[in-house]
CSV table of C-alpha atoms and ligand atoms in Angstrom, one decimal:
chain,number,residue,atom,x,y,z
A,1,UNK,CA,0.3,-0.3,-0.2
A,2,UNK,CA,1.4,3.5,-0.7
A,3,UNK,CA,3.6,2.7,-3.3
A,4,UNK,CA,6.6,2.6,-0.7
A,5,UNK,CA,10.2,2.1,-2.0
A,6,UNK,CA,12.3,-0.5,0.2
A,7,UNK,CA,14.6,2.7,1.6
A,8,UNK,CA,11.0,3.8,2.2
A,9,UNK,CA,10.1,1.4,3.8
A,10,UNK,CA,13.6,0.7,5.7
A,11,UNK,CA,13.1,3.9,7.5
A,12,UNK,CA,9.7,2.9,8.5
A,13,UNK,CA,10.9,0.0,10.2
A,14,UNK,CA,13.6,1.6,11.5
A,15,UNK,CA,11.1,4.4,13.0
A,16,UNK,CA,8.4,1.6,14.0
A,17,UNK,CA,11.0,0.0,16.1
A,18,UNK,CA,12.2,2.8,18.3
A,19,UNK,CA,8.8,3.9,19.0
A,20,UNK,CA,7.8,-0.3,20.0
A,21,UNK,CA,10.5,1.1,22.3
A,22,UNK,CA,9.3,3.8,24.0
A,23,UNK,CA,6.1,3.8,24.2
A,24,UNK,CA,6.3,1.1,27.6
A,25,UNK,CA,8.2,4.4,29.1
A,26,UNK,CA,4.9,6.6,28.6
A,27,UNK,CA,3.8,5.5,32.0
A,28,UNK,CA,6.6,6.1,33.5
A,29,UNK,CA,7.1,9.5,31.9
A,30,UNK,CA,3.3,10.7,32.7
A,31,UNK,CA,4.3,10.6,36.2
A,32,UNK,CA,6.8,12.3,36.4
A,33,UNK,CA,6.5,15.2,33.8
A,34,UNK,CA,7.8,14.1,30.7
A,35,UNK,CA,11.3,12.8,32.1
A,36,UNK,CA,13.1,9.9,31.9
A,37,UNK,CA,15.6,8.5,33.7
A,38,UNK,CA,18.8,9.7,33.0
A,39,UNK,CA,20.7,6.2,32.1
A,40,UNK,CA,17.4,5.5,30.2
A,41,UNK,CA,17.1,8.4,28.4
A,42,UNK,CA,20.9,7.9,26.8
A,43,UNK,CA,20.6,4.7,25.9
A,44,UNK,CA,16.6,5.3,24.1
A,45,UNK,CA,18.8,8.3,22.4
A,46,UNK,CA,22.1,6.0,21.0
A,47,UNK,CA,19.3,3.3,20.2
A,48,UNK,CA,18.0,6.8,17.7
A,49,UNK,CA,21.5,7.1,16.4
A,50,UNK,CA,22.2,3.2,16.0
A,51,UNK,CA,19.0,3.2,13.6
A,52,UNK,CA,20.0,6.2,12.0
A,53,UNK,CA,16.7,8.3,12.3
A,54,UNK,CA,18.5,11.5,13.9
A,55,UNK,CA,18.9,14.3,11.6
A,56,UNK,CA,16.5,13.0,9.0
A,57,UNK,CA,16.0,15.7,7.2
A,58,UNK,CA,19.8,17.3,7.5
A,59,UNK,CA,22.7,16.9,4.7
A,60,UNK,CA,24.6,14.0,4.3
A,61,UNK,CA,28.0,16.1,4.1
A,62,UNK,CA,26.7,17.9,7.5
A,63,UNK,CA,26.2,14.1,9.3
A,64,UNK,CA,22.7,14.3,8.7
A,65,UNK,CA,21.1,11.0,6.8
A,66,UNK,CA,19.9,13.0,3.6
A,67,UNK,CA,16.1,11.6,3.5
A,68,UNK,CA,13.7,12.6,1.2
A,69,UNK,CA,10.7,14.5,2.8
A,70,UNK,CA,8.5,11.1,2.8
A,71,UNK,CA,11.7,9.6,4.6
A,72,UNK,CA,11.0,11.7,7.5
A,73,UNK,CA,7.4,11.9,7.4
A,74,UNK,CA,7.2,8.3,7.5
A,75,UNK,CA,10.1,8.4,10.3
A,76,UNK,CA,7.7,11.4,12.0
A,77,UNK,CA,4.4,9.4,11.5
A,78,UNK,CA,6.0,6.7,13.8
A,79,UNK,CA,7.6,9.3,16.6
A,80,UNK,CA,3.8,10.9,17.2
A,81,UNK,CA,2.7,7.5,17.5
A,82,UNK,CA,4.6,8.2,21.0
A,83,UNK,CA,3.0,9.9,23.7
A,84,UNK,CA,4.6,12.5,26.2
A,85,UNK,CA,6.8,13.7,23.1
A,86,UNK,CA,9.5,10.7,23.6
A,87,UNK,CA,9.8,10.5,19.9
A,88,UNK,CA,10.9,14.2,20.1
A,89,UNK,CA,14.4,12.0,19.7
A,90,UNK,CA,14.1,11.4,16.5
A,91,UNK,CA,15.6,14.9,15.7
A,92,UNK,CA,15.4,17.6,13.1
A,93,UNK,CA,17.4,20.1,13.1
A,94,UNK,CA,17.1,23.1,11.5
A,95,UNK,CA,17.2,22.1,8.2
A,96,UNK,CA,16.4,26.1,6.9
A,97,UNK,CA,19.6,27.0,7.6
A,98,UNK,CA,22.0,25.0,5.7
A,99,UNK,CA,21.7,27.0,2.9
A,100,UNK,CA,22.5,30.4,4.1
A,101,UNK,CA,25.2,29.2,7.3
A,102,UNK,CA,28.5,30.8,7.4
A,103,UNK,CA,31.7,28.9,7.6
A,104,UNK,CA,32.4,29.5,11.1
A,105,UNK,CA,27.6,29.3,12.1
A,106,UNK,CA,28.0,25.3,10.1
A,107,UNK,CA,30.7,24.3,12.6
A,108,UNK,CA,29.7,26.2,15.7
A,109,UNK,CA,26.3,25.3,15.8
A,110,UNK,CA,24.9,23.4,13.0
A,111,UNK,CA,26.6,20.2,12.5
A,112,UNK,CA,27.0,19.6,16.9
A,113,UNK,CA,23.6,20.4,16.3
A,114,UNK,CA,23.1,17.5,14.1
A,115,UNK,CA,25.1,15.2,15.9
A,116,UNK,CA,23.5,15.6,19.0
A,117,UNK,CA,25.9,18.1,21.2
A,118,UNK,CA,23.9,21.3,20.3
A,119,UNK,CA,20.0,21.4,21.4
A,120,UNK,CA,18.7,24.7,19.4
A,121,UNK,CA,15.0,26.7,20.8
A,122,UNK,CA,12.2,29.2,18.6
A,123,UNK,CA,12.1,32.9,20.0
A,124,UNK,CA,9.8,34.1,18.2
A,125,UNK,CA,6.6,34.5,19.8
A,126,UNK,CA,5.5,38.2,22.0
A,127,UNK,CA,2.8,38.0,24.2
A,128,UNK,CA,1.1,40.7,21.7
A,129,UNK,CA,1.8,38.4,18.1
A,130,UNK,CA,1.8,35.2,17.6
A,131,UNK,CA,0.1,34.8,14.4
A,132,UNK,CA,0.6,38.0,12.6
A,133,UNK,CA,4.5,37.3,13.3
A,134,UNK,CA,4.5,41.1,11.4
A,135,UNK,CA,3.5,42.6,14.3
A,136,UNK,CA,7.1,41.7,16.5
A,137,UNK,CA,8.0,44.5,19.2
A,138,UNK,CA,11.8,43.1,19.8
A,139,UNK,CA,14.5,44.8,18.8
A,140,UNK,CA,17.8,44.4,17.1
A,141,UNK,CA,20.7,47.4,17.9
A,142,UNK,CA,23.4,48.4,15.8
A,143,UNK,CA,26.1,48.5,18.1
A,144,UNK,CA,29.7,48.4,17.2
A,145,UNK,CA,31.1,45.8,15.6
A,146,UNK,CA,27.2,43.5,16.9
A,147,UNK,CA,24.0,44.2,17.3
A,148,UNK,CA,21.7,44.7,21.3
A,149,UNK,CA,19.0,42.3,21.4
A,150,UNK,CA,15.9,43.4,23.4
A,151,UNK,CA,12.5,42.2,23.5
A,152,UNK,CA,10.5,39.8,25.7
A,153,UNK,CA,9.7,35.6,23.8
A,154,UNK,CA,6.5,33.7,24.9
A,155,UNK,CA,6.6,29.9,24.9
A,156,UNK,CA,10.2,28.9,24.2
A,157,UNK,CA,9.6,25.0,23.2
A,158,UNK,CA,12.6,22.9,24.7
A,159,UNK,CA,14.2,26.3,26.1
A,160,UNK,CA,15.4,23.8,28.9
A,161,UNK,CA,17.3,21.9,27.4
A,162,UNK,CA,18.3,24.1,24.6
A,163,UNK,CA,23.0,25.5,24.8
A,164,UNK,CA,21.2,28.6,21.7
A,165,UNK,CA,18.1,30.4,20.3
A,166,UNK,CA,17.1,31.8,17.5
A,167,UNK,CA,15.6,34.7,18.1
A,168,UNK,CA,14.0,37.1,15.7
A,169,UNK,CA,13.1,41.0,16.1
A,170,UNK,CA,12.7,44.3,14.5
A,171,UNK,CA,15.8,45.7,12.8
A,172,UNK,CA,16.4,49.3,14.3
A,173,UNK,CA,18.5,51.8,12.1
A,174,UNK,CA,20.1,51.2,8.6
A,175,UNK,CA,19.0,50.1,5.5
A,176,UNK,CA,16.8,47.8,6.5
A,177,UNK,CA,15.1,49.2,9.1
A,178,UNK,CA,11.1,48.0,10.2
A,179,UNK,CA,12.6,45.1,9.0
A,180,UNK,CA,13.3,41.4,10.4
A,181,UNK,CA,16.6,39.6,11.2
A,182,UNK,CA,16.9,36.0,12.4
A,183,UNK,CA,19.9,35.8,14.9
A,184,UNK,CA,21.8,33.0,17.5
A,185,UNK,CA,22.0,33.5,20.6
A,186,UNK,CA,24.3,30.8,22.7
A,187,UNK,CA,22.8,29.7,26.5
A,188,UNK,CA,22.7,31.0,28.8
A,189,UNK,CA,24.1,34.1,28.0
A,190,UNK,CA,24.6,38.0,29.8
A,191,UNK,CA,20.8,39.5,29.7
A,192,UNK,CA,18.4,36.7,29.1
A,193,UNK,CA,16.1,35.5,32.1
A,194,UNK,CA,13.2,33.4,32.4
A,195,UNK,CA,10.2,35.2,34.0
A,196,UNK,CA,7.7,32.4,34.1
A,197,UNK,CA,7.3,29.0,33.1
A,198,UNK,CA,3.7,28.2,32.9
A,199,UNK,CA,2.3,24.6,32.8
A,200,UNK,CA,0.6,23.3,29.5
A,201,UNK,CA,-1.9,21.0,28.9
A,202,UNK,CA,1.1,18.8,27.9
A,203,UNK,CA,3.2,16.3,30.1
A,204,UNK,CA,6.6,16.7,28.3
A,205,UNK,CA,10.0,17.4,29.5
A,206,UNK,CA,10.2,20.2,27.0
A,207,UNK,CA,9.4,23.1,28.9
A,208,UNK,CA,8.2,26.5,27.6
A,209,UNK,CA,9.1,29.5,29.1
A,210,UNK,CA,8.9,33.0,29.3
A,211,UNK,CA,12.1,34.6,28.3
A,212,UNK,CA,13.5,38.2,28.3
A,213,UNK,CA,16.3,39.2,26.5
A,214,UNK,CA,17.5,42.4,27.8
A,215,UNK,CA,20.8,44.4,26.1
A,216,UNK,CA,21.8,41.0,24.9
A,217,UNK,CA,24.8,41.4,23.1
A,218,UNK,CA,25.8,39.8,19.9
A,219,UNK,CA,28.2,39.9,16.9
A,220,UNK,CA,27.7,39.9,13.5
A,221,UNK,CA,28.8,36.7,13.7
A,222,UNK,CA,26.1,35.5,15.1
A,223,UNK,CA,23.2,36.9,12.2
A,224,UNK,CA,21.4,34.1,10.1
A,225,UNK,CA,21.5,35.3,6.9
A,226,UNK,CA,20.9,38.9,5.6
A,227,UNK,CA,19.6,41.7,7.0
A,228,UNK,CA,16.3,41.6,6.8
A,229,UNK,CA,15.8,38.6,5.6
A,230,UNK,CA,14.7,37.3,9.4
A,231,UNK,CA,11.1,37.0,8.4
A,232,UNK,CA,11.9,33.8,4.9
A,233,UNK,CA,13.8,32.3,7.8
A,234,UNK,CA,10.8,31.5,10.0
A,235,UNK,CA,8.1,31.0,6.9
A,236,UNK,CA,10.7,28.3,5.7
A,237,UNK,CA,10.9,26.5,9.2
A,238,UNK,CA,7.2,26.7,9.7
A,239,UNK,CA,6.5,25.3,6.4
A,240,UNK,CA,8.8,22.3,7.3
A,241,UNK,CA,7.2,21.8,10.9
A,242,UNK,CA,3.9,22.0,8.9
A,243,UNK,CA,4.8,18.5,7.5
A,244,UNK,CA,6.8,17.3,9.9
A,245,UNK,CA,2.7,18.1,12.3
A,246,UNK,CA,1.2,16.2,10.3
A,247,UNK,CA,2.9,13.3,10.0
A,248,UNK,CA,3.2,13.3,14.1
A,249,UNK,CA,-0.6,13.6,13.7
A,250,UNK,CA,-1.3,10.9,11.3
A,251,UNK,CA,1.1,8.6,14.2
A,252,UNK,CA,-1.3,9.3,16.3
A,253,UNK,CA,-4.1,8.9,15.1
A,254,UNK,CA,-2.5,5.0,14.2
A,255,UNK,CA,-2.0,3.9,17.6
A,256,UNK,CA,-5.2,5.5,18.3
A,257,UNK,CA,-7.1,3.5,16.2
A,258,UNK,CA,-4.8,0.4,16.7
A,259,UNK,CA,-5.1,0.7,20.8
A,260,UNK,CA,-9.5,1.6,20.2
A,261,UNK,CA,-9.8,-0.9,18.3
A,262,UNK,CA,-8.2,-3.3,20.1
A,263,UNK,CA,-10.0,-2.7,23.8
A,264,UNK,CA,-13.2,-2.7,21.9
A,265,UNK,CA,-13.2,-6.0,21.1
A,266,UNK,CA,-12.2,-7.9,23.7
A,267,UNK,CA,-14.5,-4.8,26.4
A,268,UNK,CA,-17.9,-6.9,26.9
A,269,UNK,CA,-21.0,-5.1,27.7
A,270,UNK,CA,-24.7,-6.4,27.3
A,271,UNK,CA,-23.4,-10.0,26.8
A,272,UNK,CA,-21.0,-8.9,23.0
A,273,UNK,CA,-17.5,-7.1,22.6
A,274,UNK,CA,-18.4,-3.7,22.2
A,275,UNK,CA,-17.2,-3.0,18.6
A,276,UNK,CA,-20.4,-4.6,17.9
A,277,UNK,CA,-22.3,-2.4,18.6
A,278,UNK,CA,-22.8,-0.1,16.3
A,279,UNK,CA,-22.5,3.3,17.7
A,280,UNK,CA,-19.0,2.2,19.1
A,281,UNK,CA,-18.1,0.4,15.4
A,282,UNK,CA,-19.0,3.7,13.8
A,283,UNK,CA,-16.6,5.6,15.9
A,284,UNK,CA,-13.6,3.7,14.6
A,285,UNK,CA,-14.8,3.3,11.1
A,286,UNK,CA,-14.7,7.1,11.3
A,287,UNK,CA,-10.7,7.6,12.5
A,288,UNK,CA,-10.0,4.6,10.3
A,289,UNK,CA,-11.7,6.5,7.0
A,290,UNK,CA,-10.1,9.9,8.1
A,291,UNK,CA,-6.7,8.2,8.9
A,292,UNK,CA,-6.5,6.9,5.3
A,293,UNK,CA,-7.6,9.7,3.8
A,294,UNK,CA,-5.2,12.1,5.7
A,295,UNK,CA,-1.6,9.6,5.8
A,296,UNK,CA,-2.9,9.3,1.8
A,297,UNK,CA,-2.4,13.0,1.8
A,298,UNK,CA,0.3,13.3,3.8
A,299,UNK,CA,2.7,11.1,1.4
A,300,UNK,CA,0.9,12.9,-1.7
A,301,UNK,CA,2.0,16.1,-0.9
A,302,UNK,CA,6.1,14.8,0.4
A,303,UNK,CA,6.4,13.6,-3.2
A,304,UNK,CA,5.4,16.7,-4.7
A,305,UNK,CA,8.7,18.0,-2.1
A,306,UNK,CA,10.8,15.1,-3.6
A,307,UNK,CA,9.9,16.0,-7.4
A,308,UNK,CA,10.4,19.7,-6.4
A,309,UNK,CA,6.7,20.7,-6.9
A,310,UNK,CA,6.3,24.9,-7.7
A,311,UNK,CA,7.0,26.0,-4.1
A,312,UNK,CA,3.7,28.2,-3.9
A,313,UNK,CA,2.1,25.1,-4.3
A,314,UNK,CA,4.2,23.1,-1.9
A,315,UNK,CA,3.5,26.1,0.4
A,316,UNK,CA,-0.6,25.8,0.4
A,317,UNK,CA,0.1,22.2,0.0
A,318,UNK,CA,1.3,22.2,3.5
A,319,UNK,CA,-1.2,24.2,5.2
A,320,UNK,CA,-3.7,21.7,4.3
A,321,UNK,CA,-1.8,18.5,5.2
A,322,UNK,CA,-1.4,20.1,8.3
A,323,UNK,CA,-4.6,21.8,8.3
A,324,UNK,CA,-6.3,19.0,7.9
A,325,UNK,CA,-4.3,15.8,9.7
A,326,UNK,CA,-4.3,18.0,13.3
A,327,UNK,CA,-8.5,18.5,13.1
A,328,UNK,CA,-8.1,14.8,12.5
A,329,UNK,CA,-6.4,13.4,15.1
A,330,UNK,CA,-8.1,15.9,17.4
A,331,UNK,CA,-11.4,13.7,16.8
A,332,UNK,CA,-10.0,10.1,16.6
A,333,UNK,CA,-8.4,11.5,20.2
A,334,UNK,CA,-12.1,12.3,21.4
A,335,UNK,CA,-13.6,9.4,19.5
A,336,UNK,CA,-10.9,7.1,21.3
A,337,UNK,CA,-11.5,8.1,24.5
A,338,UNK,CA,-15.2,7.3,24.5
A,339,UNK,CA,-14.6,4.3,23.2
A,340,UNK,CA,-12.7,3.6,26.3
A,341,UNK,CA,-14.7,5.1,28.3
A,342,UNK,CA,-14.1,5.2,32.3
A,343,UNK,CA,-10.4,3.7,31.3
A,344,UNK,CA,-10.5,7.0,28.8
A,345,UNK,CA,-10.3,9.8,31.5
A,346,UNK,CA,-7.8,8.4,33.2
A,347,UNK,CA,-4.0,9.5,33.4
A,348,UNK,CA,-2.4,6.4,32.2
A,349,UNK,CA,-4.5,6.3,29.1
A,350,UNK,CA,-3.3,6.6,26.0
A,351,UNK,CA,-6.6,8.2,24.6
A,352,UNK,CA,-6.3,10.2,27.4
A,353,UNK,CA,-3.3,11.5,27.0
A,354,UNK,CA,-3.0,12.1,23.8
A,355,UNK,CA,-6.4,14.0,23.8
A,356,UNK,CA,-4.6,16.8,25.7
A,357,UNK,CA,-1.2,16.4,23.5
A,358,UNK,CA,-2.9,16.7,20.2
A,359,UNK,CA,-4.7,19.6,20.9
A,360,UNK,CA,-2.3,22.2,20.1
A,361,UNK,CA,-0.9,20.7,17.1
A,362,UNK,CA,-4.2,23.1,16.2
A,363,UNK,CA,-2.5,26.2,17.8
A,364,UNK,CA,1.6,25.7,16.1
A,365,UNK,CA,3.4,26.5,13.5
A,366,UNK,CA,0.5,28.6,12.3
A,367,UNK,CA,-3.5,27.4,13.5
A,368,UNK,CA,-6.0,25.4,11.8
A,369,UNK,CA,-8.1,29.7,11.3
A,370,UNK,CA,-4.2,30.2,9.1
A,371,UNK,CA,-3.3,27.6,7.1
A,372,UNK,CA,-7.9,27.9,6.3
A,373,UNK,CA,-6.2,31.6,5.0
A,374,UNK,CA,-3.4,30.6,3.4
A,375,UNK,CA,-5.2,27.8,0.9
A,376,UNK,CA,-8.4,30.5,0.7
A,377,UNK,CA,-5.3,32.6,-0.5
A,378,UNK,CA,-3.5,30.2,-3.3
A,379,UNK,CA,-7.0,29.1,-4.4
A,380,UNK,CA,-8.0,32.9,-4.9
A,381,UNK,CA,-3.9,33.9,-6.6
A,382,UNK,CA,-4.0,30.2,-8.8
A,383,UNK,CA,-8.2,28.3,-8.7
A,384,UNK,CA,-8.2,24.9,-7.4
A,385,UNK,CA,-7.2,23.1,-10.4
A,386,UNK,CA,-3.4,23.0,-9.4
A,387,UNK,CA,-3.4,22.8,-5.3
A,388,UNK,CA,-6.0,19.6,-4.8
B,1,FAD,C1,2.6,24.7,23.1
B,1,FAD,C2,3.6,25.5,22.8
B,1,FAD,C3,4.6,26.1,21.8
B,1,FAD,C4,5.1,27.3,21.3
B,1,FAD,N1,6.6,26.7,21.0
B,1,FAD,C5,7.1,28.0,20.2
B,1,FAD,C6,8.0,27.8,20.0
B,1,FAD,O1,9.1,27.2,20.1
B,1,FAD,N2,8.8,29.7,19.6
B,1,FAD,C7,7.9,30.5,19.3
B,1,FAD,O2,8.3,31.1,18.5
B,1,FAD,N3,6.9,30.2,19.2
B,1,FAD,C8,6.1,29.0,19.7
B,1,FAD,N4,4.4,29.1,20.3
B,1,FAD,C9,3.7,30.1,20.2
B,1,FAD,C10,2.2,29.5,19.2
B,1,FAD,O3,3.4,29.4,17.2
B,1,FAD,C11,1.5,30.5,19.2
B,1,FAD,O4,1.2,30.5,19.9
B,1,FAD,C12,0.7,30.1,17.5
B,1,FAD,O5,1.2,31.1,16.2
B,1,FAD,C13,-0.4,31.5,17.3
B,1,FAD,O6,-0.7,32.4,17.9
B,1,FAD,P1,-0.9,33.2,19.3
B,1,FAD,O7,-0.9,31.9,20.8
B,1,FAD,O8,-0.2,34.8,19.9
B,1,FAD,O9,-2.2,33.7,19.3
B,1,FAD,P2,-3.4,34.7,18.0
B,1,FAD,O10,-2.4,34.7,17.5
B,1,FAD,O11,-3.9,35.5,19.2
B,1,FAD,O12,-4.3,34.1,18.5
B,1,FAD,C14,-5.6,33.4,18.3
B,1,FAD,C15,-6.5,33.6,17.7
B,1,FAD,O13,-7.7,35.1,16.8
B,1,FAD,C16,-6.8,34.1,15.4
B,1,FAD,N5,-6.4,34.4,14.4
B,1,FAD,C17,-5.6,35.0,14.5
B,1,FAD,N6,-5.0,35.9,13.0
B,1,FAD,C18,-6.2,35.5,12.4
B,1,FAD,C19,-6.7,36.2,11.5
B,1,FAD,N7,-5.8,36.8,10.5
B,1,FAD,N8,-7.8,35.7,11.1
B,1,FAD,C20,-8.7,34.8,11.7
B,1,FAD,N9,-7.9,33.9,12.7
B,1,FAD,C21,-6.6,34.7,13.3
B,1,FAD,C22,-6.6,32.4,15.9
B,1,FAD,O14,-6.6,31.6,14.8
B,1,FAD,C23,-6.1,31.6,16.9
B,1,FAD,O15,-7.4,31.4,17.4
B,1,FAD,C24,4.0,27.5,20.9
B,1,FAD,C25,3.5,27.9,21.3
B,1,FAD,C26,1.7,26.8,21.9
B,1,FAD,C27,1.6,26.9,22.9
């Protein structure tokens, strides 16, 4: 099914094997704030490396796997089968950076990130600027041979693990004044401090604190690309991440359908397995049909990237798969929790955990509303024929 090559199936099977090793740790992670004992975490990371599942999106020349977009989606689909973000050990470092990184940036940040020795986080969103990235107020002011950065960033995912942050800011002064630039800030750095670490619905080891950057000095060599290009990289990152979100949502729905079907075959109520009660069977049938549709569209969109489809079409299709797969995973989690009955509301149940975890997939990397706007804009410009 889905016409996968031997190499594609190899990626999928290796990733599935790792996901199956991660799944037994979910409940322990749930009980411990998303964290695993350090020796277990280490061992699983080594497994991930041995299975060649880290940095699938990065070029071989930098130590990555050089996988196709379809293969990356196959790997992230398996990562998505696991709750508590344990699958995030199948990392996808900042591939968008490769074309514009200076040799110094490659050696200092990119190559060690691919090798798993460094970790990045993204400081873009602000209290008054989320969907509307153009409304950012953080600033970058030229100062001698560098810049001074100021701003308060929200939801900085993985800040507690990261040892550098991408910081997006509005340039003050100079020929590109008013436009955005992206900077790399090493962590810790003087002037960077956590304002607050709010609790979120999911239970994962990666925190999302509010972080203040106060008069943080960086040399010019910490700027990514040219002055004024900051927004381009943010959009490149979003586009890529929309594929990865879609893939993980397909994986989540796959696991939910497996587990809920197994339960419904075994659980007896009214003298027969509940799957034979048509109202329960119908919930599973809806999830199966939507999963089939989501997976088919994910693979087709990924193949489009591999075949060099028009970037505008890729952009719209990334939005369509992110929109559909994230909303589909939400419905699948809700139905699975219903099929499990009271058990579906207990934290040691997979459907309960996914019900909380997949909710954010409709929010981050562009909300469902923003995806719809992108698709509608492309429909207005090109008509439906090139997009669907
Ligand atoms: C757990 C988590 C982790 C995150 N990690 C990161 C991170 O690592 N780095 C980072 O920079 N950001 C991160 N974010 C931020 C995330 O990308 C934003 O929350 C998201 O883009 C939405 O922005 P907002 O929260 O400001 O909502 P808003 O933009 O204020 O939107 C509020 C509501 O209005 C709707 N809306 C907004 N504009 C429009 C419009 N033009 N048309 C129709 N409806 C609209 C939205 O769809 C939404 O329903 C994270 C968020 C969460 C929850």
